[in-house]
mmCIF file of C-alpha atoms in Angstrom:
data_model
loop_
_atom_site.group_PDB
_atom_site.id
_atom_site.type_symbol
_atom_site.label_atom_id
_atom_site.label_comp_id
_atom_site.label_asym_id
_atom_site.label_seq_id
_atom_site.Cartn_x
_atom_site.Cartn_y
_atom_site.Cartn_z
ATOM 1 C CA MET A 148 308.407 -28.351 24.655
ATOM 2 C CA ASN A 149 306.825 -29.548 27.911
ATOM 3 C CA TYR A 150 303.769 -27.512 26.948
ATOM 4 C CA LEU A 151 303.360 -29.516 23.759
ATOM 5 C CA LYS A 152 303.650 -32.799 25.688
ATOM 6 C CA SER A 153 300.947 -31.553 28.041
ATOM 7 C CA LEU A 154 298.700 -30.656 25.126
ATOM 8 C CA ALA A 155 299.361 -33.829 23.088
ATOM 9 C CA PRO A 156 296.018 -35.485 23.981
ATOM 10 C CA TRP A 157 294.124 -32.349 23.005
ATOM 11 C CA ILE A 158 296.002 -32.015 19.728
ATOM 12 C CA ALA A 159 295.524 -35.725 18.934
ATOM 13 C CA PHE A 160 291.828 -35.423 19.725
ATOM 14 C CA ALA A 161 291.488 -32.489 17.309
ATOM 15 C CA VAL A 162 293.334 -34.355 14.545
ATOM 16 C CA VAL A 163 291.401 -37.621 14.986
ATOM 17 C CA ALA A 164 288.113 -35.680 15.165
ATOM 18 C CA THR A 165 288.643 -34.392 11.628
ATOM 19 C CA GLN A 166 288.874 -37.949 10.279
ATOM 20 C CA PHE A 167 286.745 -40.201 12.482
ATOM 21 C CA ASP A 168 283.564 -40.403 14.508
ATOM 22 C CA TRP A 169 283.575 -38.400 17.741
ATOM 23 C CA ARG A 170 283.546 -41.583 19.821
ATOM 24 C CA TRP A 171 286.948 -42.579 18.462
ATOM 25 C CA SER A 172 288.429 -39.131 18.853
ATOM 26 C CA ALA A 173 287.202 -39.036 22.464
ATOM 27 C CA LEU A 174 288.687 -42.477 23.082
ATOM 28 C CA ALA A 175 291.981 -41.442 21.422
ATOM 29 C CA GLY A 176 292.101 -38.381 23.693
ATOM 30 C CA LEU A 177 291.438 -40.571 26.724
ATOM 31 C CA VAL A 178 294.086 -43.175 25.837
ATOM 32 C CA ILE A 179 296.737 -40.559 25.026
ATOM 33 C CA SER A 180 295.788 -38.585 28.129
ATOM 34 C CA ALA A 181 296.197 -41.641 30.350
ATOM 35 C CA ALA A 182 299.477 -42.619 28.652
ATOM 36 C CA THR A 183 300.859 -39.076 28.911
ATOM 37 C CA LEU A 184 299.954 -38.928 32.589
ATOM 38 C CA LEU A 185 301.473 -42.359 33.269
ATOM 39 C CA LEU A 186 304.716 -41.464 31.508
ATOM 40 C CA ALA A 187 304.920 -38.154 33.339
ATOM 41 C CA ARG A 188 304.444 -39.853 36.706
ATOM 42 C CA ARG A 189 307.123 -42.426 35.805
ATOM 43 C CA GLU A 190 309.449 -39.514 35.034
ATOM 44 C CA GLY A 191 308.760 -38.310 38.570
ATOM 45 C CA ARG A 192 306.773 -35.228 37.651
ATOM 46 C CA LYS A 193 304.726 -33.819 40.500
ATOM 47 C CA ALA A 194 301.013 -33.012 40.433
ATOM 48 C CA ASP A 195 301.575 -29.250 39.998
ATOM 49 C CA THR A 196 303.282 -29.972 36.655
ATOM 50 C CA LEU A 197 300.375 -32.115 35.482
ATOM 51 C CA ILE A 198 297.364 -29.811 35.739
ATOM 52 C CA ILE A 199 296.577 -29.936 32.003
ATOM 53 C CA GLU A 200 297.152 -33.721 31.907
ATOM 54 C CA LEU A 201 294.866 -34.313 34.906
ATOM 55 C CA SER A 202 292.258 -31.980 33.458
ATOM 56 C CA GLY A 203 292.502 -33.841 30.138
ATOM 57 C CA LEU A 204 292.020 -37.208 31.803
ATOM 58 C CA VAL A 205 288.834 -35.989 33.503
ATOM 59 C CA PHE A 206 287.535 -34.324 30.319
ATOM 60 C CA PHE A 207 288.252 -37.256 28.004
ATOM 61 C CA THR A 208 286.838 -39.749 30.513
ATOM 62 C CA LEU A 209 283.580 -37.788 30.629
ATOM 63 C CA LEU A 210 283.501 -37.191 26.874
ATOM 64 C CA THR A 211 284.214 -40.851 26.071
ATOM 65 C CA ALA A 212 281.474 -41.979 28.458
ATOM 66 C CA VAL A 213 278.959 -39.601 26.865
ATOM 67 C CA ALA A 214 280.100 -40.368 23.303
ATOM 68 C CA PHE A 215 279.719 -44.130 23.667
ATOM 69 C CA SER A 216 276.562 -43.959 25.802
ATOM 70 C CA PHE A 217 274.781 -41.422 23.591
ATOM 71 C CA PRO A 218 276.446 -41.531 20.129
ATOM 72 C CA ALA A 219 273.750 -39.327 18.573
ATOM 73 C CA SER A 220 274.086 -36.650 21.271
ATOM 74 C CA PRO A 221 274.042 -33.074 19.993
ATOM 75 C CA LEU A 222 277.360 -32.634 21.823
ATOM 76 C CA LYS A 223 279.124 -34.470 19.003
ATOM 77 C CA THR A 224 278.912 -31.408 16.778
ATOM 78 C CA CYS A 225 280.502 -29.071 19.310
ATOM 79 C CA THR A 226 283.340 -31.097 20.786
ATOM 80 C CA GLY A 227 285.947 -28.650 19.468
ATOM 81 C CA ALA A 228 284.300 -25.757 21.276
ATOM 82 C CA LEU A 229 283.850 -27.955 24.357
ATOM 83 C CA THR A 230 287.571 -28.733 24.503
ATOM 84 C CA ASP A 231 288.419 -25.041 24.318
ATOM 85 C CA ALA A 232 285.835 -24.239 26.991
ATOM 86 C CA TRP A 233 287.189 -26.988 29.270
ATOM 87 C CA LEU A 234 290.778 -25.819 28.796
ATOM 88 C CA ALA A 235 289.685 -22.229 29.402
ATOM 89 C CA LEU A 236 288.024 -23.274 32.668
ATOM 90 C CA THR A 237 291.184 -25.135 33.644
ATOM 91 C CA ALA A 238 293.410 -22.138 32.895
ATOM 92 C CA TRP A 239 291.100 -19.569 34.508
ATOM 93 C CA GLY A 240 290.613 -21.886 37.506
ATOM 94 C CA SER A 241 294.364 -22.235 38.008
ATOM 95 C CA LEU A 242 294.660 -18.429 37.957
ATOM 96 C CA ALA A 243 291.730 -18.035 40.363
ATOM 97 C CA ILE A 244 293.369 -20.261 42.959
ATOM 98 C CA GLY A 245 296.719 -18.520 42.507
ATOM 99 C CA LYS A 246 298.489 -21.487 40.916
ATOM 100 C CA PRO A 247 298.880 -20.741 37.198
ATOM 101 C CA PHE A 248 299.087 -24.065 35.365
ATOM 102 C CA THR A 249 302.245 -22.966 33.527
ATOM 103 C CA LEU A 250 304.130 -22.449 36.793
ATOM 104 C CA GLY A 251 304.548 -26.163 37.468
ATOM 105 C CA ILE A 252 305.541 -26.844 33.874
ATOM 106 C CA ALA A 253 308.086 -23.999 33.921
ATOM 107 C CA ARG A 254 309.623 -25.363 37.116
ATOM 108 C CA THR A 255 310.615 -28.525 35.253
ATOM 109 C CA THR A 256 313.128 -26.520 33.192
ATOM 110 C CA THR A 257 313.988 -23.664 35.573
ATOM 111 C CA PRO A 258 316.541 -23.911 38.381
ATOM 112 C CA ARG A 259 314.955 -24.089 41.840
ATOM 113 C CA LYS A 260 316.642 -20.836 42.938
ATOM 114 C CA PHE A 261 314.269 -18.880 40.650
ATOM 115 C CA TRP A 262 310.994 -20.539 41.703
ATOM 116 C CA ASP A 263 310.181 -17.984 44.401
ATOM 117 C CA ASN A 264 311.310 -15.024 42.323
ATOM 118 C CA PRO A 265 308.396 -12.595 41.769
ATOM 119 C CA VAL A 266 309.454 -12.109 38.128
ATOM 120 C CA PHE A 267 309.253 -15.875 37.509
ATOM 121 C CA LYS A 268 305.817 -16.031 39.105
ATOM 122 C CA ARG A 269 304.608 -12.966 37.204
ATOM 123 C CA ILE A 270 305.862 -14.335 33.876
ATOM 124 C CA ASN A 271 303.935 -17.550 34.445
ATOM 125 C CA THR A 272 300.798 -15.722 35.501
ATOM 126 C CA ILE A 273 300.935 -13.707 32.258
ATOM 127 C CA ILE A 274 301.611 -16.844 30.178
ATOM 128 C CA THR A 275 298.700 -18.686 31.798
ATOM 129 C CA LEU A 276 296.528 -15.625 31.173
ATOM 130 C CA ALA A 277 297.495 -15.737 27.480
ATOM 131 C CA TRP A 278 296.485 -19.412 27.320
ATOM 132 C CA ALA A 279 293.220 -18.714 29.175
ATOM 133 C CA ILE A 280 292.329 -15.894 26.774
ATOM 134 C CA SER A 281 293.241 -18.012 23.746
ATOM 135 C CA PHE A 282 291.121 -20.938 24.936
ATOM 136 C CA THR A 283 288.226 -18.616 25.751
ATOM 137 C CA VAL A 284 288.350 -16.885 22.366
ATOM 138 C CA GLY A 285 288.705 -20.284 20.659
ATOM 139 C CA GLY A 286 285.657 -21.634 22.456
ATOM 140 C CA ILE A 287 283.514 -18.603 21.672
ATOM 141 C CA ALA A 288 284.697 -18.474 18.047
ATOM 142 C CA GLY A 289 284.112 -22.233 17.719
ATOM 143 C CA ILE A 290 280.544 -21.894 18.963
ATOM 144 C CA ALA A 291 279.952 -18.953 16.623
ATOM 145 C CA LEU A 292 281.313 -20.910 13.640
ATOM 146 C CA LEU A 293 279.179 -23.919 14.505
ATOM 147 C CA ASN A 294 276.084 -21.728 14.654
ATOM 148 C CA TYR A 295 276.730 -19.555 11.607
ATOM 149 C CA ALA A 296 278.977 -21.660 9.349
ATOM 150 C CA PRO A 297 278.794 -25.284 10.548
ATOM 151 C CA HIS A 298 280.475 -26.655 7.423
ATOM 152 C CA ALA A 299 283.452 -24.278 7.519
ATOM 153 C CA THR A 300 285.905 -27.076 8.278
ATOM 154 C CA LEU A 301 288.971 -25.138 7.173
ATOM 155 C CA ALA A 302 288.001 -22.223 9.396
ATOM 156 C CA LEU A 303 287.594 -24.588 12.362
ATOM 157 C CA ILE A 304 291.016 -26.128 11.680
ATOM 158 C CA ALA A 305 292.596 -22.668 11.342
ATOM 159 C CA LEU A 306 290.937 -21.673 14.602
ATOM 160 C CA LYS A 307 292.477 -24.693 16.364
ATOM 161 C CA VAL A 308 295.924 -24.035 14.898
ATOM 162 C CA LEU A 309 295.790 -20.380 15.955
ATOM 163 C CA GLY A 310 294.301 -21.305 19.335
ATOM 164 C CA PHE A 311 297.378 -23.371 20.137
ATOM 165 C CA GLY A 312 299.973 -21.651 17.954
ATOM 166 C CA VAL A 313 299.568 -18.114 19.266
ATOM 167 C CA PRO A 314 299.960 -19.012 22.973
ATOM 168 C CA VAL A 315 302.840 -21.402 22.170
ATOM 169 C CA ALA A 316 304.670 -18.555 20.411
ATOM 170 C CA PHE A 317 303.839 -16.210 23.293
ATOM 171 C CA THR A 318 305.085 -18.809 25.798
ATOM 172 C CA ILE A 319 308.414 -18.959 23.968
ATOM 173 C CA LEU A 320 308.892 -15.230 23.352
ATOM 174 C CA TYR A 321 307.437 -13.498 26.404
ATOM 175 C CA PRO A 322 309.770 -14.912 29.104
ATOM 176 C CA ARG A 323 312.839 -13.798 27.157
ATOM 177 C CA LYS A 324 311.534 -10.254 26.835
ATOM 178 C CA ALA A 325 310.330 -10.105 30.454
ATOM 179 C CA ARG A 326 313.680 -11.360 31.791
ATOM 180 C CA ALA A 327 315.553 -8.837 29.636
ATOM 181 C CA ARG A 328 313.351 -5.998 30.970
ATOM 182 C CA ALA A 329 313.847 -7.201 34.558
ATOM 183 C CA GLN A 330 317.626 -7.298 34.092
ATOM 184 C CA GLN A 331 317.652 -3.774 32.623
ATOM 185 C CA ALA A 332 315.614 -2.492 35.541
ATOM 186 C CA ALA A 333 317.963 -4.079 38.109
#
C-alpha cells in the first residue's frame, strides 16, 4: 500500500482533472504532493523511499506555475500524457542510476537482513521496470488519443486506470512468484 500513498497526488490530479480546470488539478496535485511528503518525513521516511513524492513535488510545482501563469497554454490539453511522461522519466532515471524507485519503498516493509540480497534487488529492478514501461506506454497512448480522438474521455480514463492498475497488480504478484522460484532453486 506504500505505492498507493506515493501515487496519491498523481491519482488525485487525474481525478480532479476530469472535473475541474487544469489549474485546480495542478494545484490539488501540488498540495497533496507537499502534504504527502511532509507526512512521510514526519514518519521518518528517508529520501530513497520518497523518489516519487519528490518527483511529484517538482512536477506539480512546475505545472501549477505554468497553469496559473499561462492558463490558455496548449499544455492544458495534454496534462495526462505529461504526467505519464514525467513518471516514466522518473522511473527510467532511477533505473539508469541503479537505484530503482521501488527499492526504497520496499525497504519500508522488508526486514533489513534482506536489503542486500540480490533477489530482493532484482525483484525491485523488475518492478520498477514494469512501472517505467507502464508509464511510457500510458504517455504514448495518451498522446495518440489526444491527437486522434481528443474527446474520448472514457478511453483516457480507462488508460489511466490500466496505467496504474496493471503495475500495482504486478507489484503485488511478482515478488511472491519470484521469492517462490528463488526458494525452489535454493
